Short mmCIF file of C-alpha atoms in Angstrom, two decimals:
data_model
loop_
_atom_site.label_atom_id
_atom_site.label_comp_id
_atom_site.label_asym_id
_atom_site.label_seq_id
_atom_site.Cartn_x
_atom_site.Cartn_y
_atom_site.Cartn_z
CA MET A 1 17.83 -25.80 -37.04
CA SER A 2 14.12 -25.89 -37.80
CA LYS A 3 11.97 -22.76 -37.47
CA LYS A 4 10.06 -24.39 -34.61
CA SER A 5 13.27 -25.23 -32.72
CA LYS A 6 14.61 -21.72 -33.28
CA LYS A 7 11.34 -20.24 -32.04
CA ASN A 8 11.47 -22.38 -28.88
CA LEU A 9 15.10 -21.43 -28.30
CA ASP A 10 14.32 -17.72 -28.71
CA ALA A 11 11.45 -18.07 -26.23
CA GLN A 12 13.75 -19.76 -23.70
CA ARG A 13 16.32 -16.98 -24.12
CA ASP A 14 13.65 -14.33 -23.65
CA GLU A 15 12.49 -16.05 -20.46
CA ALA A 16 16.07 -16.32 -19.19
CA ASP A 17 16.67 -12.63 -19.95
CA ALA A 18 13.49 -11.68 -18.09
CA ILE A 19 14.57 -13.68 -15.04
CA ALA A 20 18.02 -12.09 -15.15
CA ASP A 21 16.53 -8.60 -15.44
CA ALA A 22 14.27 -9.25 -12.45
CA THR A 23 17.23 -10.18 -10.25
CA VAL A 24 18.94 -6.84 -10.94
CA LYS A 25 17.42 -4.12 -8.80
CA MET A 26 15.96 -1.23 -10.75
CA LYS A 27 17.98 1.96 -11.06
CA THR A 28 16.57 5.09 -9.44
CA LYS A 29 16.44 7.13 -12.64
CA ALA A 30 14.42 4.49 -14.50
CA TYR A 31 12.17 4.02 -11.48
CA GLU A 32 11.40 7.73 -11.14
CA LYS A 33 10.58 8.04 -14.83
CA LYS A 34 8.11 5.15 -14.72
CA LEU A 35 6.68 6.30 -11.38
CA ARG A 36 6.02 9.78 -12.79
CA ALA A 37 3.94 8.30 -15.62
CA LEU A 38 1.99 6.15 -13.15
CA HIS A 39 1.39 9.17 -10.92
CA VAL A 40 -0.27 10.90 -13.87
CA GLU A 41 -2.59 7.92 -14.19
CA LEU A 42 -3.33 7.97 -10.44
CA VAL A 43 -4.39 11.61 -10.76
CA LYS A 44 -6.70 10.62 -13.62
CA LEU A 45 -8.09 7.89 -11.38
CA GLN A 46 -8.61 10.43 -8.61
CA GLN A 47 -10.56 12.76 -10.90
CA TRP A 48 -12.70 9.86 -12.08
CA VAL A 49 -13.38 8.71 -8.52
CA ARG A 50 -14.38 12.22 -7.45
CA HIS A 51 -16.65 12.65 -10.47
CA LYS A 52 -18.25 9.19 -10.65
CA GLY A 53 -18.35 8.38 -6.93
CA PRO A 54 -17.18 4.75 -6.71
CA LYS A 55 -15.88 3.26 -3.45
CA ALA A 56 -12.53 1.47 -3.30
CA CYS A 57 -10.79 -0.30 -0.42
CA ILE A 58 -7.17 -1.43 -0.75
CA VAL A 59 -5.62 -3.73 1.85
CA PHE A 60 -1.85 -4.07 2.31
CA GLU A 61 -0.50 -6.98 4.32
CA GLY A 62 2.91 -8.66 4.62
CA ARG A 63 5.74 -9.31 7.02
CA ASP A 64 7.64 -6.53 8.77
CA GLY A 65 10.03 -4.96 6.29
CA ALA A 66 8.10 -6.14 3.23
CA GLY A 67 7.68 -2.57 1.97
CA LYS A 68 4.05 -1.75 2.73
CA GLY A 69 4.70 1.78 3.98
CA GLY A 70 6.91 2.78 1.06
CA THR A 71 4.40 1.41 -1.43
CA ILE A 72 1.53 3.33 0.16
CA LYS A 73 3.64 6.50 0.11
CA ALA A 74 4.40 5.97 -3.59
CA ILE A 75 0.68 5.64 -4.30
CA THR A 76 -0.44 8.66 -2.30
CA GLU A 77 2.35 11.23 -2.64
CA ARG A 78 0.79 12.98 -5.68
CA VAL A 79 -2.92 12.64 -4.92
CA SER A 80 -5.30 14.25 -2.46
CA PRO A 81 -5.60 12.78 1.06
CA ARG A 82 -9.29 13.71 0.86
CA VAL A 83 -9.75 11.10 -1.87
CA PHE A 84 -6.96 8.62 -1.07
CA ARG A 85 -7.33 8.10 2.67
CA VAL A 86 -4.76 6.00 4.55
CA VAL A 87 -5.86 4.06 7.64
CA ALA A 88 -3.20 2.67 9.99
CA LEU A 89 -4.89 1.81 13.27
CA PRO A 90 -3.04 1.51 16.60
CA ALA A 91 -3.61 -1.30 19.07
CA PRO A 92 -7.30 -1.54 20.05
CA THR A 93 -8.57 0.22 23.16
CA GLU A 94 -10.36 -1.65 25.94
CA ARG A 95 -13.68 -0.49 24.50
CA GLU A 96 -12.73 -1.68 21.01
CA ARG A 97 -11.69 -5.08 22.38
CA SER A 98 -15.26 -5.52 23.65
CA GLN A 99 -16.75 -4.80 20.22
CA MET A 100 -17.35 -7.13 17.32
CA TYR A 101 -13.85 -7.71 15.94
CA VAL A 102 -14.22 -5.96 12.55
CA GLN A 103 -16.27 -3.10 14.01
CA ARG A 104 -13.38 -0.66 14.41
CA TYR A 105 -12.36 -1.23 10.81
CA MET A 106 -15.86 -0.83 9.40
CA ARG A 107 -16.11 2.81 10.41
CA HIS A 108 -13.21 3.54 8.08
CA PHE A 109 -14.75 1.86 5.02
CA PRO A 110 -15.02 4.18 2.01
CA ALA A 111 -17.96 6.35 1.11
CA ALA A 112 -18.71 7.41 -2.46
CA GLY A 113 -15.74 9.14 -4.08
CA GLU A 114 -13.13 7.67 -1.71
CA VAL A 115 -10.21 5.27 -1.98
CA VAL A 116 -9.32 3.92 1.48
CA ILE A 117 -5.93 2.26 1.91
CA PHE A 118 -5.44 0.01 4.95
CA ASP A 119 -1.83 -0.23 6.15
CA ARG A 120 -2.57 -3.54 7.86
CA SER A 121 -6.20 -4.37 8.34
CA TRP A 122 -8.67 -6.77 9.90
CA TYR A 123 -6.20 -9.46 8.86
CA ASN A 124 -4.19 -8.60 11.96
CA ARG A 125 -6.21 -11.35 13.59
CA ALA A 126 -5.01 -13.91 11.05
CA GLY A 127 -1.39 -12.78 11.41
CA VAL A 128 0.18 -10.93 14.31
CA GLU A 129 -2.63 -11.62 16.80
CA ARG A 130 -2.62 -15.33 16.06
CA VAL A 131 1.16 -15.74 16.04
CA MET A 132 1.83 -13.58 19.08
CA GLY A 133 -1.02 -15.01 21.16
CA PHE A 134 -3.15 -11.84 21.29
CA CYS A 135 -6.17 -13.94 20.37
CA THR A 136 -7.07 -17.57 20.97
CA GLU A 137 -6.94 -20.25 18.29
CA PRO A 138 -10.75 -20.52 18.24
CA GLU A 139 -10.97 -16.74 17.76
CA ALA A 140 -8.51 -16.88 14.86
CA GLU A 141 -10.34 -19.79 13.24
CA ARG A 142 -13.68 -18.02 13.68
CA PHE A 143 -12.26 -14.90 12.03
CA LEU A 144 -11.03 -16.90 9.04
CA SER A 145 -14.43 -18.53 8.63
CA LEU A 146 -16.34 -15.23 8.84
CA ALA A 147 -14.00 -12.89 6.90
CA PRO A 148 -15.21 -14.04 3.44
CA PHE A 149 -18.81 -13.24 4.43
CA VAL A 150 -17.83 -9.72 5.53
CA GLU A 151 -15.91 -9.18 2.31
CA ARG A 152 -18.80 -10.57 0.26
CA ALA A 153 -21.03 -7.96 1.91
CA MET A 154 -18.47 -5.24 1.12
CA VAL A 155 -18.31 -6.21 -2.54
CA ASP A 156 -22.09 -6.55 -2.80
CA SER A 157 -22.44 -3.02 -1.40
CA GLY A 158 -20.39 -1.67 -4.31
CA ILE A 159 -16.95 -1.48 -2.71
CA ILE A 160 -14.05 -2.35 -5.00
CA LEU A 161 -11.94 -4.50 -2.65
CA ILE A 162 -8.31 -5.17 -3.58
CA LYS A 163 -6.01 -7.16 -1.25
CA TYR A 164 -2.22 -7.22 -1.60
CA TRP A 165 0.28 -9.44 0.19
CA LEU A 166 3.90 -8.27 -0.13
CA GLU A 167 6.20 -11.27 -0.09
CA VAL A 168 9.78 -10.59 1.04
CA SER A 169 12.53 -13.20 1.28
CA PRO A 170 14.16 -13.99 4.64
CA GLU A 171 17.50 -12.65 3.40
CA GLU A 172 16.03 -9.33 2.25
CA GLN A 173 13.98 -8.94 5.42
CA THR A 174 17.16 -9.42 7.47
CA ARG A 175 18.99 -6.81 5.40
CA ARG A 176 16.20 -4.28 5.82
CA LEU A 177 15.74 -4.77 9.54
CA GLU A 178 19.51 -4.53 10.11
CA ALA A 179 19.49 -1.29 8.13
CA ARG A 180 16.85 0.09 10.49
CA ILE A 181 19.13 -0.59 13.44
CA GLU A 182 21.91 1.48 11.87
CA ASP A 183 19.73 4.34 10.54
CA GLY A 184 18.58 6.98 13.01
CA ARG A 185 15.71 7.86 10.67
CA LYS A 186 14.31 4.34 10.73
CA ILE A 187 15.04 3.01 14.22
CA TRP A 188 11.49 3.93 15.31
CA LYS A 189 10.23 1.29 12.87
CA LEU A 190 11.90 -1.48 14.86
CA SER A 191 9.91 -2.46 17.94
CA PRO A 192 10.28 -5.44 20.30
CA MET A 193 7.24 -6.87 18.48
CA ASP A 194 9.11 -6.63 15.16
CA LEU A 195 12.08 -8.50 16.62
CA GLU A 196 9.85 -11.27 17.95
CA SER A 197 7.99 -11.56 14.65
CA TYR A 198 11.36 -11.78 12.87
CA ARG A 199 12.26 -14.74 15.09
CA ARG A 200 8.95 -16.47 14.32
CA TRP A 201 9.37 -16.54 10.54
CA TYR A 202 7.79 -19.98 10.07
CA ASP A 203 4.95 -19.34 12.51
CA TYR A 204 4.04 -16.39 10.29
CA SER A 205 4.41 -18.58 7.21
CA ARG A 206 1.91 -21.06 8.61
CA ALA A 207 -0.47 -18.23 9.54
CA ARG A 208 -0.16 -16.73 6.05
CA ASP A 209 -0.87 -20.08 4.41
CA ALA A 210 -3.98 -20.60 6.53
CA MET A 211 -5.15 -17.06 5.74
CA PHE A 212 -4.80 -17.60 2.00
CA ALA A 213 -6.58 -20.95 2.15
CA ALA A 214 -9.58 -19.44 3.94
CA THR A 215 -9.88 -15.96 2.39
CA ASP A 216 -8.51 -16.10 -1.17
CA THR A 217 -11.89 -15.98 -2.89
CA ASP A 218 -13.07 -15.24 -6.42
CA PHE A 219 -14.85 -12.07 -5.27
CA ALA A 220 -11.99 -10.85 -3.00
CA PRO A 221 -8.75 -12.55 -4.11
CA TRP A 222 -5.29 -12.06 -2.65
CA PHE A 223 -2.71 -10.63 -5.03
CA VAL A 224 0.86 -11.54 -4.09
CA VAL A 225 3.75 -9.20 -4.88
CA ARG A 226 7.46 -10.05 -4.92
CA SER A 227 8.93 -7.17 -2.92
CA ASP A 228 12.67 -7.86 -2.62
CA ASP A 229 13.13 -5.02 -5.12
CA LYS A 230 11.09 -2.21 -3.60
CA LYS A 231 11.08 -0.08 -6.75
CA ARG A 232 9.79 -2.85 -8.99
CA ALA A 233 7.21 -3.85 -6.39
CA ARG A 234 5.82 -0.32 -6.13
CA LEU A 235 5.55 0.09 -9.89
CA ASN A 236 3.96 -3.33 -10.33
CA ILE A 237 1.41 -2.66 -7.60
CA ILE A 238 0.41 0.75 -8.95
CA GLN A 239 0.07 -0.61 -12.46
CA HIS A 240 -2.00 -3.54 -11.19
CA LEU A 241 -4.15 -1.25 -9.04
CA LEU A 242 -4.91 0.95 -12.03
CA SER A 243 -5.93 -2.13 -14.01
CA ARG A 244 -8.38 -3.24 -11.29
CA ILE A 245 -10.42 -0.01 -11.25
CA PRO A 246 -12.15 0.78 -14.56
CA TYR A 247 -11.42 4.52 -14.59
CA GLU A 248 -11.55 6.87 -17.56
CA ASP A 249 -9.56 9.98 -18.47
CA LEU A 250 -12.18 12.68 -18.01
CA PRO A 251 -12.03 15.82 -20.18
CA ARG A 252 -10.65 18.85 -18.36
CA GLU A 253 -10.73 22.53 -19.20
CA LYS A 254 -7.36 24.10 -19.87
CA VAL A 255 -6.20 26.02 -16.79
CA VAL A 256 -4.99 29.58 -17.36
CA LEU A 257 -3.75 31.78 -14.53
CA PRO A 258 -5.78 35.00 -14.27
CA LYS A 259 -4.09 38.38 -14.19
CA ARG A 260 -3.05 39.40 -10.70
CA GLN A 261 -4.72 42.55 -9.33
CA LYS A 262 -2.80 45.82 -9.22
CA ALA A 263 -1.25 46.90 -5.95
CA SER A 264 -3.14 50.22 -5.94
CA ASP A 265 -2.61 51.76 -2.47
CA TYR A 266 -1.07 48.64 -0.90
CA ARG A 267 2.44 49.05 0.55
CA ASP A 268 4.72 46.38 1.98
CA PRO A 269 4.47 46.52 5.80
CA GLU A 270 7.29 47.46 8.12
CA TYR A 271 6.20 44.72 10.54
CA PRO A 272 9.12 42.87 12.21
CA PHE A 273 8.38 39.38 10.90
CA ARG A 274 10.01 36.56 12.85
CA TRP A 275 11.92 34.95 10.00
CA ILE A 276 13.47 31.59 10.80
CA PRO A 277 17.25 31.23 10.49
CA GLU A 278 18.28 30.34 6.93
CA SER A 279 20.88 27.69 7.66
CA TYR A 280 20.64 26.05 4.24
#
């Protein structure tokens, strides 16, 4: 076998191994180890954001059960909510319905030193509102034509805008939604709207395709994430997010705990504290 043929064969084997590895869901121990290292980097990012004052806006979209909430939790669980602010808006009020469509989202845009994460965003109009008939077709089309101009203005104002679409397969979505039915901790996540959106899989596919065609721009691109394996998806998103914001590891003074003061004349009180039962 020639060296060139052997090299091509080795490359094919490597590609096959990579595909095989991707189909095996990541083990928890390996996931937690990698997540810990990424959390350290997120803290470095936080310190840099606080010190340098950039503005970042991260949008998460995807079908029900795609893993948006778990990904956002993985990003934010070790950083300050004063820097990493999560926005998950409820249905609009009557007053908000009378406003310019993106108006209620704009008031949550980041100021200097903030990273704002939208758990669903203004793209509700391109997805759930369009599919479920909460807006008219002309309203949806108008939104798609205007959204790039709004995002251009955001980027021009200095906002780092990053948009993620979590792509889940129909089989995995079914498995996850069925699991919600059986799990008392998750049943609240399954609303009549979720059931109807599950039924309208291809309506959502068409809406997604139209959204990408109109709003996947060079200045505000959509990044698509395979999310059938939640652990891999979370790690890949965090790693990608860190690569999109040019942060630096700022020097920090070594922290040393000071000596605690002496008790002097202080005595433990005899107050009858209302201790909770220690059942565990």
